[in-house]
């Protein structure tokens, strides 16, 4: 089949099963933020959380790109995916406050997963002996995975500082080498529609973790408590607004037929997912009296603003008729400045904080709905 005329790839059942392990990992990574010291998360815990979150998203991204370009939905592919699912449990179990004590387990499992994906590329290479384009990208991706795996194994040496540094280097190396490899290779044409659907499903699973966390706002003494109703309703509307905003872009504004390698699209989603994880924790912090008011309000505000900033960056992938332009960005920026200032000034009044958050989210949502209407004209 000509690589420039691929049939659209459908998301397979095995891909959905594989993604379930990442639902578990979202929850495990979020537990790293639940230990509060001196009124907020320690910088060390937050940095480890960033590394662990990026490592998991990167593993998912490497797997997704391989399946997108070369997946055949066969028995061999199933075996490799199930092996990685099994290894992910070791990473999940090692994702905890005393991460340094489980550093070796974490990184050996991580490195083996990278090698697993790299071996799939090596096996795939023989199926493209007459296809120099795909041979090139297969070699580049295999080398990238094996180099990153080698760095990850260095991080398995029982030394906390070395583990953190080597983990960061491994993630950055993987991102840079993948970017360079796909930019300079003519092969491996990506099915953007399939890639965008896979990213959407990961976002949906992340919202699932947020919905579970929201349950803490419904805790009461069994009597009619207007406070519980108010706070639970406001946080529920926050989640609904965030979800509708992403759904609006994916369902109505995104050009899924776009001819693109998907690298930037996936990179933007890394930060969308990261922001959603932060929002989940920030909402939990809002009811936690052990967390200082100023840092938890700032954490919530920055997480929500970051989420919408990266949603707007997806405008690069919008249909040309949508009307993403500088005027719209400036308008949203003005609304954001007002929101941030108001939240900081009224930080001690939680019921107003949540009301303003809901208002901000739905103002942006209805602003983006106007783009949908432009696209429909």
mmCIF file of C-alpha atoms in Angstrom:
data_model
loop_
_atom_site.group_PDB
_atom_site.id
_atom_site.type_symbol
_atom_site.label_atom_id
_atom_site.label_comp_id
_atom_site.label_asym_id
_atom_site.label_seq_id
_atom_site.Cartn_x
_atom_site.Cartn_y
_atom_site.Cartn_z
ATOM 1 C CA UNK A 1 0.000 0.000 0.000
ATOM 2 C CA UNK A 2 1.261 3.460 -0.808
ATOM 3 C CA UNK A 3 2.121 5.205 2.442
ATOM 4 C CA UNK A 4 0.733 8.468 1.080
ATOM 5 C CA UNK A 5 -2.695 6.915 0.564
ATOM 6 C CA UNK A 6 -3.339 5.033 3.771
ATOM 7 C CA UNK A 7 -6.802 3.996 4.795
ATOM 8 C CA UNK A 8 -7.901 5.650 8.032
ATOM 9 C CA UNK A 9 -6.861 3.484 10.971
ATOM 10 C CA UNK A 10 -9.550 2.701 13.522
ATOM 11 C CA UNK A 11 -8.819 2.545 17.233
ATOM 12 C CA UNK A 12 -8.642 -1.163 18.064
ATOM 13 C CA UNK A 13 -10.089 -2.914 21.096
ATOM 14 C CA UNK A 14 -6.609 -3.880 22.308
ATOM 15 C CA UNK A 15 -5.601 -0.198 22.357
ATOM 16 C CA UNK A 16 -8.485 0.593 24.719
ATOM 17 C CA UNK A 17 -7.523 -2.297 26.995
ATOM 18 C CA UNK A 18 -3.927 -1.084 26.982
ATOM 19 C CA UNK A 19 -5.023 2.433 27.904
ATOM 20 C CA UNK A 20 -6.712 1.165 31.066
ATOM 21 C CA UNK A 21 -3.317 0.740 32.721
ATOM 22 C CA UNK A 22 -2.754 4.463 32.224
ATOM 23 C CA UNK A 23 -5.936 5.203 34.167
ATOM 24 C CA UNK A 24 -4.277 3.434 37.082
ATOM 25 C CA UNK A 25 -1.039 5.367 36.498
ATOM 26 C CA UNK A 26 -2.807 8.752 36.542
ATOM 27 C CA UNK A 27 -4.033 7.967 40.039
ATOM 28 C CA UNK A 28 -0.621 6.725 41.173
ATOM 29 C CA UNK A 29 1.147 9.838 39.894
ATOM 30 C CA UNK A 30 -1.380 12.105 41.607
ATOM 31 C CA UNK A 31 -0.621 10.486 44.968
ATOM 32 C CA UNK A 32 2.822 12.121 44.797
ATOM 33 C CA UNK A 33 1.104 15.478 45.371
ATOM 34 C CA UNK A 34 -0.862 14.427 48.426
ATOM 35 C CA UNK A 35 1.968 14.834 50.916
ATOM 36 C CA UNK A 36 1.905 18.400 52.246
ATOM 37 C CA UNK A 37 4.863 20.013 54.032
ATOM 38 C CA UNK A 38 4.757 23.515 55.551
ATOM 39 C CA UNK A 39 1.396 24.237 53.951
ATOM 40 C CA UNK A 40 2.051 22.942 50.433
ATOM 41 C CA UNK A 41 3.762 20.331 48.246
ATOM 42 C CA UNK A 42 7.529 20.133 48.641
ATOM 43 C CA UNK A 43 9.519 21.146 45.566
ATOM 44 C CA UNK A 44 11.224 17.762 45.568
ATOM 45 C CA UNK A 45 7.915 15.873 45.479
ATOM 46 C CA UNK A 46 6.552 18.164 42.780
ATOM 47 C CA UNK A 47 9.626 17.676 40.579
ATOM 48 C CA UNK A 48 9.416 13.891 40.978
ATOM 49 C CA UNK A 49 5.721 14.153 40.091
ATOM 50 C CA UNK A 50 6.593 16.051 36.897
ATOM 51 C CA UNK A 51 9.173 13.429 35.902
ATOM 52 C CA UNK A 52 6.853 10.504 36.638
ATOM 53 C CA UNK A 53 3.950 12.103 34.749
ATOM 54 C CA UNK A 54 6.083 12.865 31.686
ATOM 55 C CA UNK A 55 7.624 9.381 31.728
ATOM 56 C CA UNK A 56 4.211 7.703 31.661
ATOM 57 C CA UNK A 57 2.804 10.008 28.976
ATOM 58 C CA UNK A 58 5.947 9.427 26.907
ATOM 59 C CA UNK A 59 5.594 5.643 27.176
ATOM 60 C CA UNK A 60 2.017 5.979 25.982
ATOM 61 C CA UNK A 61 3.158 8.270 23.139
ATOM 62 C CA UNK A 62 5.880 5.879 21.928
ATOM 63 C CA UNK A 63 3.389 2.994 21.859
ATOM 64 C CA UNK A 64 0.736 5.073 20.130
ATOM 65 C CA UNK A 65 3.097 6.216 17.361
ATOM 66 C CA UNK A 66 4.254 2.661 16.684
ATOM 67 C CA UNK A 67 0.695 1.335 16.436
ATOM 68 C CA UNK A 68 -0.350 4.323 14.338
ATOM 69 C CA UNK A 69 2.399 3.804 11.773
ATOM 70 C CA UNK A 70 2.972 0.051 11.776
ATOM 71 C CA UNK A 71 0.361 -1.648 13.988
ATOM 72 C CA UNK A 72 -1.267 -4.771 12.526
ATOM 73 C CA UNK A 73 -3.552 -5.812 15.405
ATOM 74 C CA UNK A 74 -2.013 -9.293 15.435
ATOM 75 C CA UNK A 75 -0.963 -11.783 18.110
ATOM 76 C CA UNK A 76 2.629 -10.490 18.280
ATOM 77 C CA UNK A 77 1.385 -6.968 18.930
ATOM 78 C CA UNK A 78 -0.929 -8.233 21.681
ATOM 79 C CA UNK A 79 1.945 -10.029 23.405
ATOM 80 C CA UNK A 80 4.171 -6.957 23.390
ATOM 81 C CA UNK A 81 1.357 -4.751 24.704
ATOM 82 C CA UNK A 82 0.480 -7.142 27.520
ATOM 83 C CA UNK A 83 4.146 -7.388 28.534
ATOM 84 C CA UNK A 84 4.264 -3.608 28.824
ATOM 85 C CA UNK A 85 1.022 -3.572 30.805
ATOM 86 C CA UNK A 86 2.554 -6.047 33.240
ATOM 87 C CA UNK A 87 5.720 -3.958 33.586
ATOM 88 C CA UNK A 88 3.646 -0.823 34.186
ATOM 89 C CA UNK A 89 2.371 -2.319 37.437
ATOM 90 C CA UNK A 90 5.925 -2.302 38.771
ATOM 91 C CA UNK A 91 6.218 1.371 37.865
ATOM 92 C CA UNK A 92 2.865 2.066 39.524
ATOM 93 C CA UNK A 93 3.831 0.307 42.730
ATOM 94 C CA UNK A 94 7.110 2.256 42.837
ATOM 95 C CA UNK A 95 5.293 5.585 42.386
ATOM 96 C CA UNK A 96 5.019 6.712 46.001
ATOM 97 C CA UNK A 97 6.294 9.311 48.459
ATOM 98 C CA UNK A 98 9.382 7.251 49.235
ATOM 99 C CA UNK A 99 10.091 7.035 45.491
ATOM 100 C CA UNK A 100 13.849 6.918 46.075
ATOM 101 C CA UNK A 101 13.514 3.588 47.912
ATOM 102 C CA UNK A 102 11.855 2.084 44.818
ATOM 103 C CA UNK A 103 14.061 3.871 42.311
ATOM 104 C CA UNK A 104 15.708 0.710 40.960
ATOM 105 C CA UNK A 105 12.394 -1.100 40.444
ATOM 106 C CA UNK A 106 10.855 1.948 38.759
ATOM 107 C CA UNK A 107 13.658 2.477 36.262
ATOM 108 C CA UNK A 108 14.294 -1.166 35.394
ATOM 109 C CA UNK A 109 10.609 -1.555 34.502
ATOM 110 C CA UNK A 110 10.668 1.736 32.561
ATOM 111 C CA UNK A 111 13.794 0.735 30.639
ATOM 112 C CA UNK A 112 12.390 -2.695 29.763
ATOM 113 C CA UNK A 113 9.222 -1.076 28.390
ATOM 114 C CA UNK A 114 11.321 1.159 26.116
ATOM 115 C CA UNK A 115 13.329 -1.846 24.926
ATOM 116 C CA UNK A 116 10.079 -3.729 24.325
ATOM 117 C CA UNK A 117 8.843 -0.989 21.982
ATOM 118 C CA UNK A 118 12.281 -0.703 20.347
ATOM 119 C CA UNK A 119 12.343 -4.441 19.618
ATOM 120 C CA UNK A 120 9.001 -4.106 17.832
ATOM 121 C CA UNK A 121 10.595 -1.569 15.489
ATOM 122 C CA UNK A 122 13.544 -3.928 14.894
ATOM 123 C CA UNK A 123 11.153 -6.763 14.001
ATOM 124 C CA UNK A 124 9.162 -4.416 11.763
ATOM 125 C CA UNK A 125 12.320 -3.416 9.875
ATOM 126 C CA UNK A 126 12.429 -6.684 7.933
ATOM 127 C CA UNK A 127 8.945 -6.005 6.540
ATOM 128 C CA UNK A 128 10.214 -2.891 4.735
ATOM 129 C CA UNK A 129 13.291 -4.099 2.861
ATOM 130 C CA UNK A 130 12.115 -2.407 -0.329
ATOM 131 C CA UNK A 131 10.825 0.690 1.481
ATOM 132 C CA UNK A 132 13.759 2.987 2.266
ATOM 133 C CA UNK A 133 11.486 5.720 3.658
ATOM 134 C CA UNK A 134 10.030 3.562 6.393
ATOM 135 C CA UNK A 135 13.354 1.824 6.981
ATOM 136 C CA UNK A 136 14.811 5.215 7.862
ATOM 137 C CA UNK A 137 12.211 6.151 10.465
ATOM 138 C CA UNK A 138 12.221 2.627 11.919
ATOM 139 C CA UNK A 139 15.978 2.839 12.490
ATOM 140 C CA UNK A 140 15.696 6.334 13.985
ATOM 141 C CA UNK A 141 12.910 5.363 16.381
ATOM 142 C CA UNK A 142 14.630 2.128 17.460
ATOM 143 C CA UNK A 143 17.884 3.992 18.166
ATOM 144 C CA UNK A 144 15.963 6.665 20.103
ATOM 145 C CA UNK A 145 14.253 4.059 22.281
ATOM 146 C CA UNK A 146 17.442 2.119 22.985
ATOM 147 C CA UNK A 147 19.401 5.286 23.848
ATOM 148 C CA UNK A 148 16.688 6.452 26.230
ATOM 149 C CA UNK A 149 16.487 2.971 27.764
ATOM 150 C CA UNK A 150 20.254 3.034 28.426
ATOM 151 C CA UNK A 151 19.941 6.378 30.235
ATOM 152 C CA UNK A 152 16.971 5.075 32.230
ATOM 153 C CA UNK A 153 19.010 2.055 33.372
ATOM 154 C CA UNK A 154 21.659 4.473 34.662
ATOM 155 C CA UNK A 155 18.881 6.086 36.737
ATOM 156 C CA UNK A 156 18.217 2.656 38.296
ATOM 157 C CA UNK A 157 21.481 2.946 40.279
ATOM 158 C CA UNK A 158 20.415 3.501 43.920
ATOM 159 C CA UNK A 159 21.227 7.192 44.238
ATOM 160 C CA UNK A 160 18.348 9.665 44.525
ATOM 161 C CA UNK A 161 20.065 12.648 42.897
ATOM 162 C CA UNK A 162 21.427 10.515 40.060
ATOM 163 C CA UNK A 163 17.984 8.982 39.559
ATOM 164 C CA UNK A 164 16.288 12.361 39.255
ATOM 165 C CA UNK A 165 18.927 13.813 36.919
ATOM 166 C CA UNK A 166 19.133 10.727 34.704
ATOM 167 C CA UNK A 167 15.325 10.507 34.521
ATOM 168 C CA UNK A 168 15.109 14.111 33.352
ATOM 169 C CA UNK A 169 17.894 13.571 30.803
ATOM 170 C CA UNK A 170 16.179 10.425 29.500
ATOM 171 C CA UNK A 171 12.851 12.196 28.975
ATOM 172 C CA UNK A 172 14.440 15.196 27.267
ATOM 173 C CA UNK A 173 16.618 12.930 25.091
ATOM 174 C CA UNK A 174 13.564 10.938 24.038
ATOM 175 C CA UNK A 175 11.650 14.073 23.078
ATOM 176 C CA UNK A 176 14.551 15.649 21.163
ATOM 177 C CA UNK A 177 15.630 12.491 19.345
ATOM 178 C CA UNK A 178 12.044 11.678 18.356
ATOM 179 C CA UNK A 179 11.508 15.211 17.075
ATOM 180 C CA UNK A 180 14.735 15.186 15.065
ATOM 181 C CA UNK A 181 14.101 11.688 13.749
ATOM 182 C CA UNK A 182 10.576 12.356 12.493
ATOM 183 C CA UNK A 183 11.532 15.756 11.052
ATOM 184 C CA UNK A 184 14.363 14.369 8.929
ATOM 185 C CA UNK A 185 12.675 11.183 7.797
ATOM 186 C CA UNK A 186 10.254 10.942 4.870
ATOM 187 C CA UNK A 187 8.821 7.641 6.035
ATOM 188 C CA UNK A 188 6.244 6.587 8.564
ATOM 189 C CA UNK A 189 3.373 8.759 7.442
ATOM 190 C CA UNK A 190 1.063 9.254 10.412
ATOM 191 C CA UNK A 191 -2.693 8.743 10.332
ATOM 192 C CA UNK A 192 -3.610 12.009 12.042
ATOM 193 C CA UNK A 193 -7.270 11.051 12.555
ATOM 194 C CA UNK A 194 -6.261 7.925 14.491
ATOM 195 C CA UNK A 195 -3.626 9.841 16.461
ATOM 196 C CA UNK A 196 -6.088 12.555 17.467
ATOM 197 C CA UNK A 197 -8.633 9.947 18.555
ATOM 198 C CA UNK A 198 -6.044 8.195 20.717
ATOM 199 C CA UNK A 199 -5.088 11.503 22.360
ATOM 200 C CA UNK A 200 -8.765 12.247 22.988
ATOM 201 C CA UNK A 201 -9.247 8.900 24.713
ATOM 202 C CA UNK A 202 -6.296 9.561 27.022
ATOM 203 C CA UNK A 203 -7.839 12.935 27.920
ATOM 204 C CA UNK A 204 -11.163 11.207 28.655
ATOM 205 C CA UNK A 205 -9.442 8.698 30.946
ATOM 206 C CA UNK A 206 -7.750 11.580 32.766
ATOM 207 C CA UNK A 207 -11.138 13.207 33.274
ATOM 208 C CA UNK A 208 -12.222 9.886 34.773
ATOM 209 C CA UNK A 209 -9.673 10.321 37.553
ATOM 210 C CA UNK A 210 -10.934 13.877 38.101
ATOM 211 C CA UNK A 211 -14.507 12.640 38.436
ATOM 212 C CA UNK A 212 -13.423 10.123 41.068
ATOM 213 C CA UNK A 213 -11.567 12.819 43.016
ATOM 214 C CA UNK A 214 -14.682 15.007 42.890
ATOM 215 C CA UNK A 215 -16.466 12.539 45.202
ATOM 216 C CA UNK A 216 -14.811 14.151 48.257
ATOM 217 C CA UNK A 217 -17.033 17.206 47.755
ATOM 218 C CA UNK A 218 -20.160 15.110 48.290
ATOM 219 C CA UNK A 219 -19.171 13.969 51.779
ATOM 220 C CA UNK A 220 -21.623 15.112 54.448
ATOM 221 C CA UNK A 221 -23.362 13.904 57.591
ATOM 222 C CA UNK A 222 -26.451 12.589 55.806
ATOM 223 C CA UNK A 223 -28.555 15.671 56.500
ATOM 224 C CA UNK A 224 -29.578 18.430 54.101
ATOM 225 C CA UNK A 225 -26.426 20.561 54.002
ATOM 226 C CA UNK A 226 -26.556 23.555 51.664
ATOM 227 C CA UNK A 227 -22.765 23.973 51.959
ATOM 228 C CA UNK A 228 -22.116 20.469 50.650
ATOM 229 C CA UNK A 229 -24.599 21.033 47.828
ATOM 230 C CA UNK A 230 -23.025 24.354 46.847
ATOM 231 C CA UNK A 231 -19.400 23.186 46.853
ATOM 232 C CA UNK A 232 -20.167 19.885 45.129
ATOM 233 C CA UNK A 233 -22.228 21.652 42.469
ATOM 234 C CA UNK A 234 -19.515 24.237 41.768
ATOM 235 C CA UNK A 235 -16.754 21.646 41.434
ATOM 236 C CA UNK A 236 -19.004 19.447 39.298
ATOM 237 C CA UNK A 237 -19.598 22.416 36.973
ATOM 238 C CA UNK A 238 -15.831 23.017 36.830
ATOM 239 C CA UNK A 239 -15.277 19.483 35.562
ATOM 240 C CA UNK A 240 -18.221 19.715 33.147
ATOM 241 C CA UNK A 241 -16.941 23.015 31.715
ATOM 242 C CA UNK A 242 -13.407 21.693 31.252
ATOM 243 C CA UNK A 243 -14.720 18.572 29.547
ATOM 244 C CA UNK A 244 -17.094 20.480 27.259
ATOM 245 C CA UNK A 245 -14.281 22.815 26.234
ATOM 246 C CA UNK A 246 -12.056 19.955 25.088
ATOM 247 C CA UNK A 247 -15.002 18.159 23.474
ATOM 248 C CA UNK A 248 -15.916 21.288 21.529
ATOM 249 C CA UNK A 249 -12.449 21.498 19.988
ATOM 250 C CA UNK A 250 -12.217 17.783 19.242
ATOM 251 C CA UNK A 251 -15.752 17.309 17.873
ATOM 252 C CA UNK A 252 -16.314 20.579 16.019
ATOM 253 C CA UNK A 253 -13.124 22.574 15.439
ATOM 254 C CA UNK A 254 -10.354 20.027 14.860
ATOM 255 C CA UNK A 255 -9.398 19.249 11.265
ATOM 256 C CA UNK A 256 -8.931 15.497 11.585
ATOM 257 C CA UNK A 257 -8.003 15.171 7.899
ATOM 258 C CA UNK A 258 -4.980 17.418 8.351
ATOM 259 C CA UNK A 259 -1.738 16.246 6.729
ATOM 260 C CA UNK A 260 0.613 16.412 9.699
ATOM 261 C CA UNK A 261 3.147 14.191 11.492
ATOM 262 C CA UNK A 262 1.313 14.815 14.765
ATOM 263 C CA UNK A 263 4.435 15.570 16.821
ATOM 264 C CA UNK A 264 3.368 19.043 17.954
ATOM 265 C CA UNK A 265 -0.207 17.880 18.473
ATOM 266 C CA UNK A 266 0.967 15.163 20.849
ATOM 267 C CA UNK A 267 3.395 17.548 22.589
ATOM 268 C CA UNK A 268 0.525 19.964 23.277
ATOM 269 C CA UNK A 269 -1.479 17.087 24.716
ATOM 270 C CA UNK A 270 1.317 16.259 27.134
ATOM 271 C CA UNK A 271 0.739 19.648 28.752
ATOM 272 C CA UNK A 272 -3.057 19.396 28.524
ATOM 273 C CA UNK A 273 -2.902 16.102 30.402
ATOM 274 C CA UNK A 274 -0.406 17.513 32.882
ATOM 275 C CA UNK A 275 -2.663 20.524 33.522
ATOM 276 C CA UNK A 276 -5.692 18.259 34.055
ATOM 277 C CA UNK A 277 -3.800 16.198 36.615
ATOM 278 C CA UNK A 278 -2.858 19.398 38.438
ATOM 279 C CA UNK A 279 -6.457 20.629 38.385
ATOM 280 C CA UNK A 280 -7.581 17.342 39.960
ATOM 281 C CA UNK A 281 -5.138 17.780 42.830
ATOM 282 C CA UNK A 282 -5.903 21.513 43.134
ATOM 283 C CA UNK A 283 -9.613 20.785 43.568
ATOM 284 C CA UNK A 284 -8.786 18.290 46.310
ATOM 285 C CA UNK A 285 -6.567 20.895 47.996
ATOM 286 C CA UNK A 286 -9.400 23.452 48.099
ATOM 287 C CA UNK A 287 -11.092 21.462 50.911
ATOM 288 C CA UNK A 288 -7.861 20.598 52.716
ATOM 289 C CA UNK A 289 -7.304 22.920 55.692
ATOM 290 C CA UNK A 290 -3.684 21.777 55.990
ATOM 291 C CA UNK A 291 -2.859 23.448 52.670
ATOM 292 C CA UNK A 292 -2.215 27.197 52.829
ATOM 293 C CA UNK A 293 -4.773 29.352 51.064
ATOM 294 C CA UNK A 294 -2.488 31.369 48.786
ATOM 295 C CA UNK A 295 -0.508 28.459 47.239
ATOM 296 C CA UNK A 296 -3.587 26.296 46.674
ATOM 297 C CA UNK A 297 -5.492 29.120 44.973
ATOM 298 C CA UNK A 298 -2.479 29.969 42.801
ATOM 299 C CA UNK A 299 -2.048 26.262 41.985
ATOM 300 C CA UNK A 300 -5.688 25.994 40.867
ATOM 301 C CA UNK A 301 -5.538 29.204 38.849
ATOM 302 C CA UNK A 302 -2.282 28.360 37.062
ATOM 303 C CA UNK A 303 -3.467 24.838 36.269
ATOM 304 C CA UNK A 304 -6.740 26.024 34.722
ATOM 305 C CA UNK A 305 -5.077 28.857 32.799
ATOM 306 C CA UNK A 306 -2.440 26.429 31.487
ATOM 307 C CA UNK A 307 -5.180 24.023 30.380
ATOM 308 C CA UNK A 308 -6.904 26.691 28.301
ATOM 309 C CA UNK A 309 -3.641 28.094 26.972
ATOM 310 C CA UNK A 310 -2.766 24.713 25.481
ATOM 311 C CA UNK A 311 -6.321 24.167 24.253
ATOM 312 C CA UNK A 312 -5.985 27.401 22.310
ATOM 313 C CA UNK A 313 -2.666 26.186 20.888
ATOM 314 C CA UNK A 314 -4.677 23.396 19.281
ATOM 315 C CA UNK A 315 -6.063 26.180 17.100
ATOM 316 C CA UNK A 316 -3.143 25.332 14.822
ATOM 317 C CA UNK A 317 -5.055 22.148 13.986
ATOM 318 C CA UNK A 318 -8.471 23.775 13.613
ATOM 319 C CA UNK A 319 -10.440 23.942 10.402
ATOM 320 C CA UNK A 320 -9.567 27.023 8.387
ATOM 321 C CA UNK A 321 -13.151 28.281 8.674
ATOM 322 C CA UNK A 322 -13.128 28.357 12.485
ATOM 323 C CA UNK A 323 -11.808 31.869 12.957
ATOM 324 C CA UNK A 324 -8.973 31.354 15.448
ATOM 325 C CA UNK A 325 -7.227 34.732 15.357
ATOM 326 C CA UNK A 326 -5.235 37.270 17.386
ATOM 327 C CA UNK A 327 -8.346 39.213 18.383
ATOM 328 C CA UNK A 328 -9.827 36.126 20.028
ATOM 329 C CA UNK A 329 -6.574 35.364 21.855
ATOM 330 C CA UNK A 330 -6.334 38.925 23.192
ATOM 331 C CA UNK A 331 -9.942 38.800 24.386
ATOM 332 C CA UNK A 332 -9.321 35.531 26.234
ATOM 333 C CA UNK A 333 -6.102 36.977 27.653
ATOM 334 C CA UNK A 334 -7.982 39.967 29.071
ATOM 335 C CA UNK A 335 -10.591 37.712 30.687
ATOM 336 C CA UNK A 336 -7.790 35.583 32.128
ATOM 337 C CA UNK A 337 -6.029 38.578 33.716
ATOM 338 C CA UNK A 338 -9.280 39.625 35.430
ATOM 339 C CA UNK A 339 -9.828 36.052 36.630
ATOM 340 C CA UNK A 340 -6.311 35.690 38.067
ATOM 341 C CA UNK A 341 -6.413 39.049 39.894
ATOM 342 C CA UNK A 342 -9.890 38.405 41.309
ATOM 343 C CA UNK A 343 -8.949 34.922 42.518
ATOM 344 C CA UNK A 344 -5.861 36.205 44.336
ATOM 345 C CA UNK A 345 -7.669 39.140 45.926
ATOM 346 C CA UNK A 346 -10.566 36.958 47.114
ATOM 347 C CA UNK A 347 -8.439 33.921 47.944
ATOM 348 C CA UNK A 348 -9.832 33.581 51.476
ATOM 349 C CA UNK A 349 -13.447 33.154 50.338
ATOM 350 C CA UNK A 350 -13.675 29.678 48.890
ATOM 351 C CA UNK A 351 -17.289 29.810 47.779
ATOM 352 C CA UNK A 352 -16.507 32.911 45.669
ATOM 353 C CA UNK A 353 -13.298 31.310 44.355
ATOM 354 C CA UNK A 354 -15.240 28.349 43.007
ATOM 355 C CA UNK A 355 -18.003 30.545 41.585
ATOM 356 C CA UNK A 356 -15.446 32.697 39.723
ATOM 357 C CA UNK A 357 -13.712 29.570 38.445
ATOM 358 C CA UNK A 358 -16.982 28.244 37.041
ATOM 359 C CA UNK A 359 -17.735 31.642 35.469
ATOM 360 C CA UNK A 360 -14.273 31.848 33.862
ATOM 361 C CA UNK A 361 -14.491 28.346 32.402
ATOM 362 C CA UNK A 362 -17.935 28.833 30.888
ATOM 363 C CA UNK A 363 -17.123 32.297 29.530
ATOM 364 C CA UNK A 364 -14.220 30.743 27.615
ATOM 365 C CA UNK A 365 -16.354 27.784 26.591
ATOM 366 C CA UNK A 366 -19.112 29.927 25.110
ATOM 367 C CA UNK A 367 -16.454 32.095 23.474
ATOM 368 C CA UNK A 368 -15.101 29.012 21.725
ATOM 369 C CA UNK A 369 -18.621 27.952 20.748
ATOM 370 C CA UNK A 370 -18.756 31.042 18.570
ATOM 371 C CA UNK A 371 -15.882 29.544 16.604
ATOM 372 C CA UNK A 372 -18.005 26.431 16.086
ATOM 373 C CA UNK A 373 -20.787 28.559 14.683
ATOM 374 C CA UNK A 374 -18.334 30.289 12.329
ATOM 375 C CA UNK A 375 -17.131 26.851 11.184
ATOM 376 C CA UNK A 376 -20.712 25.727 10.536
ATOM 377 C CA UNK A 377 -21.602 28.728 8.367
#
